[in-house]
Coordinates of C-alpha atoms in Angstrom, one line a residue:
M1 CA -69.6 82.3 30.0
N2 CA -66.4 80.4 29.1
D3 CA -66.6 76.6 28.4
H4 CA -63.3 75.2 29.8
N5 CA -64.1 71.5 29.0
N6 CA -64.0 72.2 25.3
I7 CA -60.5 73.7 25.2
E8 CA -58.4 72.0 22.4
P9 CA -54.6 71.3 22.9
P10 CA -52.3 73.2 20.7
K11 CA -51.7 71.6 17.3
Q12 CA -48.0 71.7 17.8
D13 CA -48.2 69.2 20.7
F14 CA -49.8 66.6 18.5
R15 CA -47.1 67.1 15.9
Q16 CA -44.4 66.6 18.4
L17 CA -46.1 63.5 19.8
Q18 CA -46.3 62.1 16.2
I19 CA -42.6 62.9 15.6
R20 CA -41.6 61.1 18.8
L21 CA -43.7 58.1 18.0
E22 CA -42.2 57.8 14.5
A23 CA -38.7 58.2 15.9
S24 CA -39.5 55.4 18.4
E25 CA -40.7 53.1 15.7
R26 CA -37.5 53.8 13.6
E27 CA -35.4 53.1 16.6
Q28 CA -37.3 49.9 17.3
A29 CA -36.9 48.8 13.7
R30 CA -33.2 49.6 13.8
W31 CA -32.8 47.5 16.9
Q32 CA -34.8 44.7 15.4
A33 CA -32.5 44.9 12.3
L34 CA -29.4 44.8 14.4
A35 CA -30.8 41.8 16.4
L36 CA -31.6 40.0 13.1
E37 CA -28.1 40.8 11.8
N38 CA -26.5 39.6 15.0
Q39 CA -28.6 36.5 14.8
Q40 CA -27.6 35.9 11.2
N41 CA -23.9 36.6 12.0
L42 CA -24.1 34.1 14.9
E43 CA -25.7 31.5 12.6
A44 CA -23.1 32.1 10.0
E45 CA -20.4 31.8 12.6
R46 CA -21.9 28.7 14.0
K47 CA -22.1 27.2 10.5
A48 CA -18.5 28.2 9.8
R49 CA -17.4 26.7 13.1
Q50 CA -19.3 23.5 12.3
E51 CA -17.8 23.4 8.8
A52 CA -14.3 24.0 10.2
E53 CA -14.9 21.2 12.8
R54 CA -16.2 18.9 10.1
T55 CA -13.2 19.7 7.9
L56 CA -10.9 19.0 10.7
Q57 CA -12.7 15.7 11.5
N58 CA -12.7 14.7 7.8
T59 CA -9.0 15.5 7.6
G60 CA -8.3 13.4 10.7
F61 CA -10.5 10.6 9.4
L62 CA -8.8 10.6 6.0
A63 CA -5.4 10.6 7.7
R64 CA -6.3 7.6 9.8
A65 CA -7.8 5.8 6.9
S66 CA -4.8 6.5 4.7
A67 CA -2.7 4.5 7.2
F68 CA -4.5 1.4 5.9
V69 CA -3.8 2.1 2.2
T70 CA -0.1 3.1 2.3
G71 CA 2.5 0.5 1.3
A72 CA 0.1 -2.4 1.7
F73 CA 0.9 -5.6 -0.2
D74 CA -1.8 -7.7 1.4
Y75 CA -4.8 -5.5 0.6
S76 CA -7.5 -7.9 1.9
T77 CA -6.5 -7.5 5.6
N78 CA -6.1 -3.7 5.2
L79 CA -9.5 -3.4 3.5
R80 CA -11.2 -5.1 6.4
E81 CA -9.6 -2.7 8.9
L82 CA -10.4 0.2 6.7
V83 CA -14.2 -0.5 6.4
R84 CA -14.3 -1.0 10.2
L85 CA -12.8 2.5 10.6
V86 CA -15.3 3.9 8.1
V87 CA -18.2 2.4 10.1
N88 CA -16.8 3.8 13.4
E89 CA -16.4 7.4 12.0
F90 CA -18.3 8.0 8.7
A91 CA -21.1 5.5 7.9
D92 CA -23.5 3.0 9.4
W93 CA -22.3 0.3 7.1
S94 CA -19.7 0.1 4.3
S95 CA -18.2 -2.4 1.9
V96 CA -15.5 -2.7 -0.8
D97 CA -16.8 -4.8 -3.7
L98 CA -14.4 -6.0 -6.5
L99 CA -15.0 -7.3 -10.0
N100 CA -13.8 -10.8 -10.8
D101 CA -11.3 -11.5 -13.6
E102 CA -14.0 -12.0 -16.1
R103 CA -15.6 -8.6 -15.0
N104 CA -19.1 -10.1 -14.9
K105 CA -19.5 -10.6 -11.2
L106 CA -18.8 -8.7 -7.9
R107 CA -17.4 -10.2 -4.8
R108 CA -17.6 -8.5 -1.4
E109 CA -13.9 -8.2 -0.4
A110 CA -14.6 -6.4 2.9
V111 CA -17.7 -5.3 4.8
A112 CA -18.5 -3.8 8.2
S113 CA -21.7 -2.7 9.9
K114 CA -22.7 -1.4 13.3
N115 CA -25.2 -4.2 13.4
P116 CA -23.3 -7.6 13.6
A117 CA -26.4 -9.6 12.2
H118 CA -26.7 -7.1 9.4
E119 CA -23.0 -7.5 8.6
E120 CA -23.3 -11.3 8.2
L121 CA -26.1 -10.8 5.7
L122 CA -24.2 -8.1 3.8
R123 CA -21.1 -10.4 3.6
D124 CA -23.0 -13.2 1.8
T125 CA -25.2 -11.0 -0.4
Y126 CA -23.3 -11.6 -3.7
N127 CA -22.6 -15.2 -3.0
Y128 CA -26.3 -16.1 -3.1
Y129 CA -27.8 -13.2 -5.0
P130 CA -25.5 -11.9 -7.7
L131 CA -26.0 -8.3 -8.8
N132 CA -27.1 -7.7 -12.4
L133 CA -24.3 -5.4 -13.7
D134 CA -26.5 -4.4 -16.6
G135 CA -29.4 -3.3 -14.4
P136 CA -30.4 0.1 -12.9
H137 CA -28.9 -0.5 -9.5
P138 CA -26.6 2.4 -8.4
I139 CA -23.7 -0.1 -8.0
A140 CA -24.1 -1.3 -11.6
Q141 CA -24.5 2.3 -12.8
A142 CA -21.4 3.5 -11.0
I143 CA -19.4 0.7 -12.6
R144 CA -20.7 1.2 -16.1
E145 CA -20.6 5.0 -16.0
K146 CA -17.3 5.3 -14.0
K147 CA -19.1 7.9 -11.9
S148 CA -19.9 8.3 -8.3
H149 CA -23.6 8.2 -7.1
L150 CA -24.8 10.3 -4.2
V151 CA -28.3 9.8 -2.9
K152 CA -29.1 12.3 -0.1
N153 CA -32.5 11.0 0.7
A154 CA -33.3 7.5 -0.3
G155 CA -36.7 7.5 1.4
Q156 CA -38.3 4.1 1.2
I157 CA -36.2 3.0 -1.9
A158 CA -34.6 -0.3 -1.0
F159 CA -30.8 -0.2 -1.7
S160 CA -31.0 -4.0 -2.3
E161 CA -34.1 -4.0 -4.5
E162 CA -32.1 -5.0 -7.6
L163 CA -30.5 -7.9 -5.8
N164 CA -33.8 -9.8 -5.9
L165 CA -33.4 -10.9 -2.3
P166 CA -36.1 -13.0 -0.6
T167 CA -38.4 -11.1 1.7
L168 CA -36.7 -12.0 4.9
S169 CA -33.2 -11.1 3.7
R170 CA -34.4 -8.0 2.0
E171 CA -36.1 -6.7 5.1
A172 CA -33.0 -7.5 7.2
I173 CA -30.8 -5.6 4.8
N174 CA -33.1 -2.6 4.3
S175 CA -34.2 -2.2 7.8
P176 CA -33.8 0.4 9.2
V177 CA -34.4 2.2 5.9
K178 CA -31.5 4.0 4.4
Q179 CA -31.4 7.7 4.7
S180 CA -28.6 8.2 2.1
Y181 CA -25.7 6.4 0.5
L182 CA -22.6 6.9 -1.7
V183 CA -21.4 4.5 -4.4
V184 CA -17.9 5.4 -5.5
P185 CA -16.1 3.5 -8.3
L186 CA -12.6 2.2 -7.7
L187 CA -10.8 3.6 -10.7
P188 CA -6.9 3.5 -10.6
G189 CA -6.7 4.1 -14.3
S190 CA -9.1 3.8 -17.2
E191 CA -10.7 0.5 -16.0
V192 CA -13.0 0.2 -13.0
M193 CA -12.0 -2.6 -10.6
G194 CA -15.0 -2.3 -8.2
V195 CA -16.9 0.0 -5.9
F196 CA -16.6 1.5 -2.4
I197 CA -20.0 1.8 -0.7
F198 CA -21.0 4.0 2.2
V199 CA -24.5 4.0 3.8
R200 CA -26.1 6.0 6.5
L201 CA -29.4 5.0 8.1
H202 CA -32.4 7.1 9.2
G203 CA -31.6 9.2 12.1
Q204 CA -28.2 10.1 10.8
K205 CA -27.1 13.2 8.9
P206 CA -27.5 12.5 5.1
F207 CA -24.4 12.5 2.9
D208 CA -23.6 15.7 1.0
E209 CA -21.2 16.9 -1.6
A210 CA -18.4 17.3 1.0
D211 CA -18.8 13.7 2.1
L212 CA -18.7 12.6 -1.5
A213 CA -15.4 14.4 -2.1
L214 CA -14.0 12.7 1.0
A215 CA -15.3 9.3 -0.1
E216 CA -13.8 9.8 -3.6
D217 CA -10.4 10.8 -2.2
L218 CA -10.4 7.7 0.0
A219 CA -11.6 5.5 -2.9
S220 CA -8.8 6.7 -5.1
K221 CA -6.2 5.7 -2.5
V222 CA -7.9 2.3 -2.1
A223 CA -7.8 1.7 -5.8
L224 CA -4.1 2.5 -6.0
M225 CA -3.4 0.3 -3.1
I226 CA -5.2 -2.7 -4.7
Q227 CA -3.6 -2.0 -8.0
N228 CA -0.1 -1.9 -6.5
S229 CA -0.8 -5.0 -4.4
R230 CA -1.9 -6.9 -7.5
L231 CA 1.1 -5.8 -9.4
Y232 CA 3.3 -6.9 -6.5
E233 CA 1.7 -10.3 -6.5
R234 CA 2.2 -10.7 -10.2
L235 CA 5.8 -9.6 -9.8
E236 CA 6.4 -12.1 -7.0
E237 CA 4.7 -14.9 -9.1
A238 CA 6.8 -14.0 -12.1
L239 CA 10.0 -13.9 -10.0
E240 CA 9.1 -17.3 -8.5
N241 CA 8.5 -18.7 -12.0
Q242 CA 11.8 -17.2 -13.2
Q243 CA 13.7 -18.6 -10.3
E244 CA 12.2 -22.0 -11.1
L245 CA 13.1 -21.7 -14.7
N246 CA 16.6 -20.6 -13.8
Y247 CA 16.9 -23.6 -11.5
Y248 CA 15.9 -26.1 -14.1
K249 CA 18.0 -24.3 -16.7
D250 CA 21.1 -24.5 -14.5
L251 CA 20.3 -28.1 -13.7
Y252 CA 20.0 -28.9 -17.4
L253 CA 23.3 -27.1 -18.2
S254 CA 25.1 -28.9 -15.4
I255 CA 23.8 -32.3 -16.4
L256 CA 24.4 -31.6 -20.1
S257 CA 27.9 -30.4 -19.5
H258 CA 28.8 -33.4 -17.4
E259 CA 27.2 -35.9 -19.8
L260 CA 29.1 -34.3 -22.8
R261 CA 32.4 -34.3 -21.1
N262 CA 33.1 -38.0 -21.1
P263 CA 32.1 -38.7 -24.8
L264 CA 34.1 -35.7 -25.9
A265 CA 37.2 -36.9 -24.0
S266 CA 36.8 -40.4 -25.6
I267 CA 36.4 -38.9 -29.1
R268 CA 39.5 -36.8 -28.7
G269 CA 41.4 -39.6 -27.1
Y270 CA 40.7 -42.1 -29.9
T271 CA 41.3 -39.4 -32.6
E272 CA 44.7 -38.6 -31.1
V273 CA 45.6 -42.3 -31.0
V274 CA 44.8 -42.7 -34.7
W275 CA 46.7 -39.5 -35.4
R276 CA 49.8 -40.8 -33.6
R277 CA 49.6 -44.2 -35.3
L278 CA 49.5 -42.4 -38.7
L279 CA 52.5 -40.3 -37.6
T280 CA 54.4 -43.5 -36.6
K281 CA 53.6 -45.2 -39.9
Q282 CA 54.7 -42.2 -41.8
K283 CA 58.0 -42.0 -39.9
N284 CA 58.6 -45.7 -40.6
G285 CA 58.2 -45.1 -44.3
L286 CA 55.0 -47.2 -44.6
A287 CA 53.2 -46.2 -47.8
T288 CA 49.9 -47.8 -46.9
Y289 CA 47.5 -47.8 -44.1
G290 CA 45.0 -50.7 -44.1
N291 CA 44.7 -53.4 -46.6
N292 CA 46.9 -52.8 -49.7
D293 CA 45.8 -49.1 -50.0
T294 CA 48.5 -47.7 -52.2
N295 CA 46.7 -44.4 -52.7
F296 CA 46.5 -43.5 -49.0
D297 CA 47.2 -39.7 -48.5
F298 CA 49.0 -39.1 -45.2
E299 CA 48.8 -35.3 -45.4
K300 CA 45.0 -35.4 -46.1
E301 CA 44.3 -37.7 -43.2
F302 CA 46.5 -35.7 -40.9
R303 CA 44.5 -32.6 -41.8
S304 CA 41.2 -34.4 -41.2
L305 CA 42.4 -35.7 -37.8
S306 CA 43.7 -32.3 -36.8
I307 CA 40.3 -30.8 -37.6
M308 CA 38.7 -33.5 -35.5
I309 CA 41.0 -32.8 -32.6
S310 CA 40.6 -29.0 -32.9
Q311 CA 36.8 -29.3 -33.0
S312 CA 36.9 -31.7 -30.0
D313 CA 38.9 -29.1 -28.1
R314 CA 36.5 -26.4 -29.0
M315 CA 33.5 -28.5 -27.9
N316 CA 35.4 -29.2 -24.6
R317 CA 36.0 -25.5 -24.0
M318 CA 32.3 -24.8 -24.6
V319 CA 31.4 -27.6 -22.1
N320 CA 33.8 -26.2 -19.6
E321 CA 32.2 -22.7 -20.1
L322 CA 28.8 -24.2 -19.5
L323 CA 30.0 -25.8 -16.3
D324 CA 31.6 -22.6 -15.1
F325 CA 28.5 -20.6 -15.9
S326 CA 26.3 -23.1 -14.0
K327 CA 28.6 -22.8 -11.0
I328 CA 28.4 -19.0 -11.1
Q329 CA 24.6 -19.0 -11.3
K330 CA 24.4 -21.3 -8.3
N331 CA 27.1 -19.4 -6.4
N332 CA 29.4 -22.4 -6.4
F333 CA 32.2 -20.8 -8.4
E334 CA 35.2 -20.4 -6.1
L335 CA 38.9 -19.8 -6.6
N336 CA 41.7 -22.0 -5.2
Y337 CA 44.5 -19.8 -3.9
L338 CA 47.3 -22.3 -3.7
T339 CA 50.1 -21.1 -6.0
T340 CA 52.5 -18.3 -6.2
V341 CA 52.4 -17.5 -9.9
D342 CA 55.0 -15.8 -12.0
L343 CA 52.7 -13.8 -14.3
L344 CA 55.4 -13.0 -16.9
E345 CA 56.3 -16.7 -17.2
L346 CA 52.6 -17.7 -17.4
V347 CA 51.9 -15.3 -20.2
R348 CA 55.0 -16.4 -22.1
K349 CA 53.9 -20.0 -21.8
I350 CA 50.4 -19.2 -23.1
L351 CA 51.9 -17.3 -26.1
D352 CA 54.3 -20.1 -26.9
E353 CA 51.3 -22.5 -27.0
Q354 CA 49.3 -20.2 -29.2
A355 CA 52.3 -19.7 -31.5
M356 CA 52.5 -23.4 -32.1
V357 CA 48.9 -23.4 -33.4
V358 CA 48.3 -19.9 -34.7
K359 CA 50.4 -19.1 -37.8
T360 CA 48.4 -16.0 -38.9
H361 CA 49.3 -13.5 -36.1
Y362 CA 52.3 -12.2 -34.4
F363 CA 52.7 -11.8 -30.6
D364 CA 54.6 -9.2 -28.6
I365 CA 55.1 -9.2 -24.9
T366 CA 56.7 -6.4 -22.8
A367 CA 57.0 -5.9 -19.0
D368 CA 58.4 -3.1 -16.9
Q369 CA 59.7 -5.7 -14.4
T370 CA 61.3 -9.1 -14.8
D371 CA 59.8 -10.4 -11.5
I372 CA 56.0 -10.0 -11.2
K373 CA 54.8 -12.7 -8.9
G374 CA 51.5 -13.0 -6.9
I375 CA 49.2 -15.4 -5.2
F376 CA 46.5 -16.5 -7.7
D377 CA 44.4 -19.4 -8.8
Q378 CA 46.8 -20.3 -11.7
S379 CA 44.4 -22.4 -13.7
R380 CA 41.7 -19.8 -13.6
L381 CA 44.0 -17.0 -14.5
E382 CA 45.4 -19.0 -17.4
Q383 CA 41.8 -19.4 -18.5
V384 CA 41.3 -15.6 -18.5
F385 CA 44.5 -15.0 -20.5
N386 CA 43.7 -17.7 -23.0
N387 CA 40.2 -16.4 -23.6
L388 CA 41.3 -12.8 -24.1
I389 CA 44.3 -13.7 -26.3
T390 CA 42.1 -16.0 -28.4
N391 CA 39.5 -13.3 -28.8
A392 CA 42.2 -10.9 -29.9
I393 CA 43.2 -13.3 -32.6
K394 CA 39.7 -14.1 -33.7
Y395 CA 38.6 -10.5 -34.0
S396 CA 41.7 -9.0 -35.8
P397 CA 43.0 -9.5 -39.4
N398 CA 45.7 -11.9 -40.3
G399 CA 49.2 -10.6 -40.3
T400 CA 48.5 -8.2 -37.3
T401 CA 50.2 -8.3 -33.9
V402 CA 48.6 -9.0 -30.5
K403 CA 50.5 -7.1 -27.8
I404 CA 50.6 -8.0 -24.2
T405 CA 51.9 -5.5 -21.6
L406 CA 52.5 -6.1 -17.9
T407 CA 53.1 -3.1 -15.6
L408 CA 53.7 -3.3 -11.9
Q409 CA 51.8 -0.6 -9.9
P410 CA 53.0 -0.1 -6.4
N411 CA 50.2 0.5 -4.0
E412 CA 50.0 4.0 -2.7
S413 CA 47.5 3.3 0.1
V414 CA 48.4 4.2 3.7
L415 CA 46.8 1.0 4.9
E416 CA 49.1 -1.5 6.3
D417 CA 49.8 -4.7 4.2
A418 CA 48.0 -3.2 1.2
P419 CA 49.1 -5.2 -1.9
D420 CA 50.8 -3.9 -5.0
Y421 CA 48.9 -4.3 -8.3
V422 CA 49.7 -5.5 -11.7
L423 CA 48.1 -4.1 -14.8
I424 CA 47.9 -6.5 -17.8
A425 CA 46.9 -5.0 -21.2
I426 CA 46.0 -7.2 -24.2
Q427 CA 45.8 -5.1 -27.3
D428 CA 44.7 -6.1 -30.8
Q429 CA 44.6 -4.3 -34.2
G430 CA 41.1 -5.5 -35.1
Q431 CA 37.9 -3.9 -36.1
G432 CA 37.1 -2.4 -32.7
I433 CA 33.8 -2.4 -30.7
A434 CA 31.0 0.0 -31.1
K435 CA 30.3 2.2 -28.0
E436 CA 26.7 0.8 -27.5
A437 CA 28.1 -2.7 -27.5
L438 CA 30.8 -2.0 -24.9
E439 CA 28.2 -1.6 -22.1
K440 CA 26.9 -5.1 -22.7
L441 CA 30.2 -6.9 -23.6
F442 CA 30.5 -8.7 -20.2
E443 CA 26.9 -9.7 -20.0
K444 CA 26.1 -13.4 -20.2
Y445 CA 25.2 -14.7 -23.7
Y446 CA 26.1 -11.4 -25.3
R447 CA 28.2 -11.4 -28.5
V448 CA 29.1 -8.5 -30.8
R449 CA 27.4 -9.2 -34.1
T450 CA 29.0 -7.6 -37.2
E451 CA 29.4 -8.6 -40.8
K452 CA 33.1 -9.1 -40.3
N453 CA 32.8 -11.5 -37.3
R454 CA 29.5 -13.3 -38.2
M455 CA 31.5 -16.6 -38.7
V456 CA 33.1 -16.5 -35.3
Q457 CA 31.6 -19.2 -33.1
G458 CA 30.9 -19.2 -29.3
L459 CA 28.3 -19.2 -26.6
G460 CA 28.8 -15.6 -25.4
L461 CA 29.9 -16.7 -22.0
G462 CA 33.7 -16.4 -22.1
L463 CA 34.0 -12.7 -21.1
Y464 CA 31.2 -13.1 -18.5
I465 CA 33.2 -15.9 -16.9
C466 CA 36.5 -14.0 -17.2
K467 CA 34.9 -11.0 -15.4
E468 CA 33.8 -13.3 -12.5
I469 CA 37.3 -14.9 -12.2
V470 CA 38.9 -11.4 -12.1
R471 CA 36.3 -10.2 -9.6
Q472 CA 37.0 -13.1 -7.3
H473 CA 40.7 -12.2 -7.5
H474 CA 39.5 -8.8 -6.2
G475 CA 40.6 -7.2 -9.4
E476 CA 38.9 -5.4 -12.3
L477 CA 38.4 -6.2 -16.0
W478 CA 37.5 -3.6 -18.5
V479 CA 37.9 -2.7 -22.2
E480 CA 38.7 0.4 -24.2
S481 CA 38.0 0.3 -27.9
E482 CA 37.5 2.4 -31.0
L483 CA 36.0 1.3 -34.3
D484 CA 38.6 0.3 -37.0
K485 CA 41.4 0.9 -34.5
G486 CA 41.2 -2.2 -32.3
S487 CA 40.5 -3.0 -28.7
T488 CA 42.5 -3.2 -25.5
F489 CA 41.4 -5.3 -22.6
Y490 CA 42.8 -4.4 -19.2
I491 CA 43.1 -6.6 -16.1
S492 CA 44.1 -5.0 -12.8
L493 CA 45.0 -7.6 -10.1
P494 CA 46.3 -7.4 -6.5
L495 CA 49.4 -9.5 -6.1
K496 CA 48.0 -11.1 -3.0
P497 CA 44.5 -11.8 -1.9
P498 CA 42.8 -10.4 1.2
R499 CA 43.3 -12.4 4.3
S500 CA 39.7 -13.6 4.2
A501 CA 40.3 -15.1 0.8
T502 CA 43.4 -17.2 1.6

């Protein structure tokens, strides 16, 4: 009899079932791996998107913050606005603390907090409880080490522990407990000027390295702003001091010049009176001057009096230069256009006067026209010619010739009523002027110093004043020179002034 209940399935059916089961498990594992990979990709994408958004936010924040640190000369106001922006977008409270001039104390230049009561306490912290800059506090360490401090999780560590605050103030400042903070030194160069502090409280995302990089970038801009602002303040102070010094210097020169003028005029006047009396006695054949002085030497006395007159004239010229210089400095130096001047006649007159006194040099004058007339301030123009001709004599050897040339230059401008010009050249045969000295020649107080001219006296104001006189005539004054070959000073003048100057 057959037992149907004990029939066994074929072995190949079990094998196929096992194969299908294993395939199913592999498929399930593959789908699980794909799901995990997708989840990881989604997480990476989410993090990348968050990082991109954060970078964009940080860039925008830095751009907005930079607006407060660009071109600011009053840094205090800008810092207050800046920390307010930091609190709105980056931290729960923030401050900029600067070292004093002695570098032994900090003062809180600007502070902001989301909690107004907290902000008041923070503002007065250093006033009542100075920080020990030699202690272990992160602020002190950042200043000493010139390095930023990032604390990601402060836990229960009190940020103000080293300030030695009383319990009430300490609790107010430390509550709620800080989650993390940044202390960034303000370092525009090699010397720390203070710190920029950023604090986030519990419940906020802790600071990380990206935040630190952002804070350091902002702190570097703040440090430069403060440095530039302080430099500007010092420059303004120096300028004010210089202006004050210039004022008193000009006042002193003006008073001195006026006070010297009258005594000099008296000395010269009395000297000339004595000189004329001597001359009269000599003409009358008197052998004595005074009480029975038979050894009186007229020639010697004439020479002495001539020297006195000459020195009085020199002093008077120096006083006049000081007065002119003072007027120029105070913008009170003006020309008086009243006269039509024959330039050729004026130069001849000056040379005749020079020839009466100067016996060591020759003079030569040439002109391409016999009629060169223009509207000028005659006395000022005479002052320029006298100065340049006298310089040509002083700086050239005896026996040489000083040449003066006048050339009429018709104006080629298409403008209506444009004036003709005259070019005056005053040439000497002296030692010449070095190239490096030519650039400074018309500066106030400048004098060319060489072994050959070390005995030549003067204030160094003559050419400076001449330049101003020519400038106010709307002309130009310049020099061409070569060492050991002499110098030529050129004056270019319009023959009539602009309408606004008449």
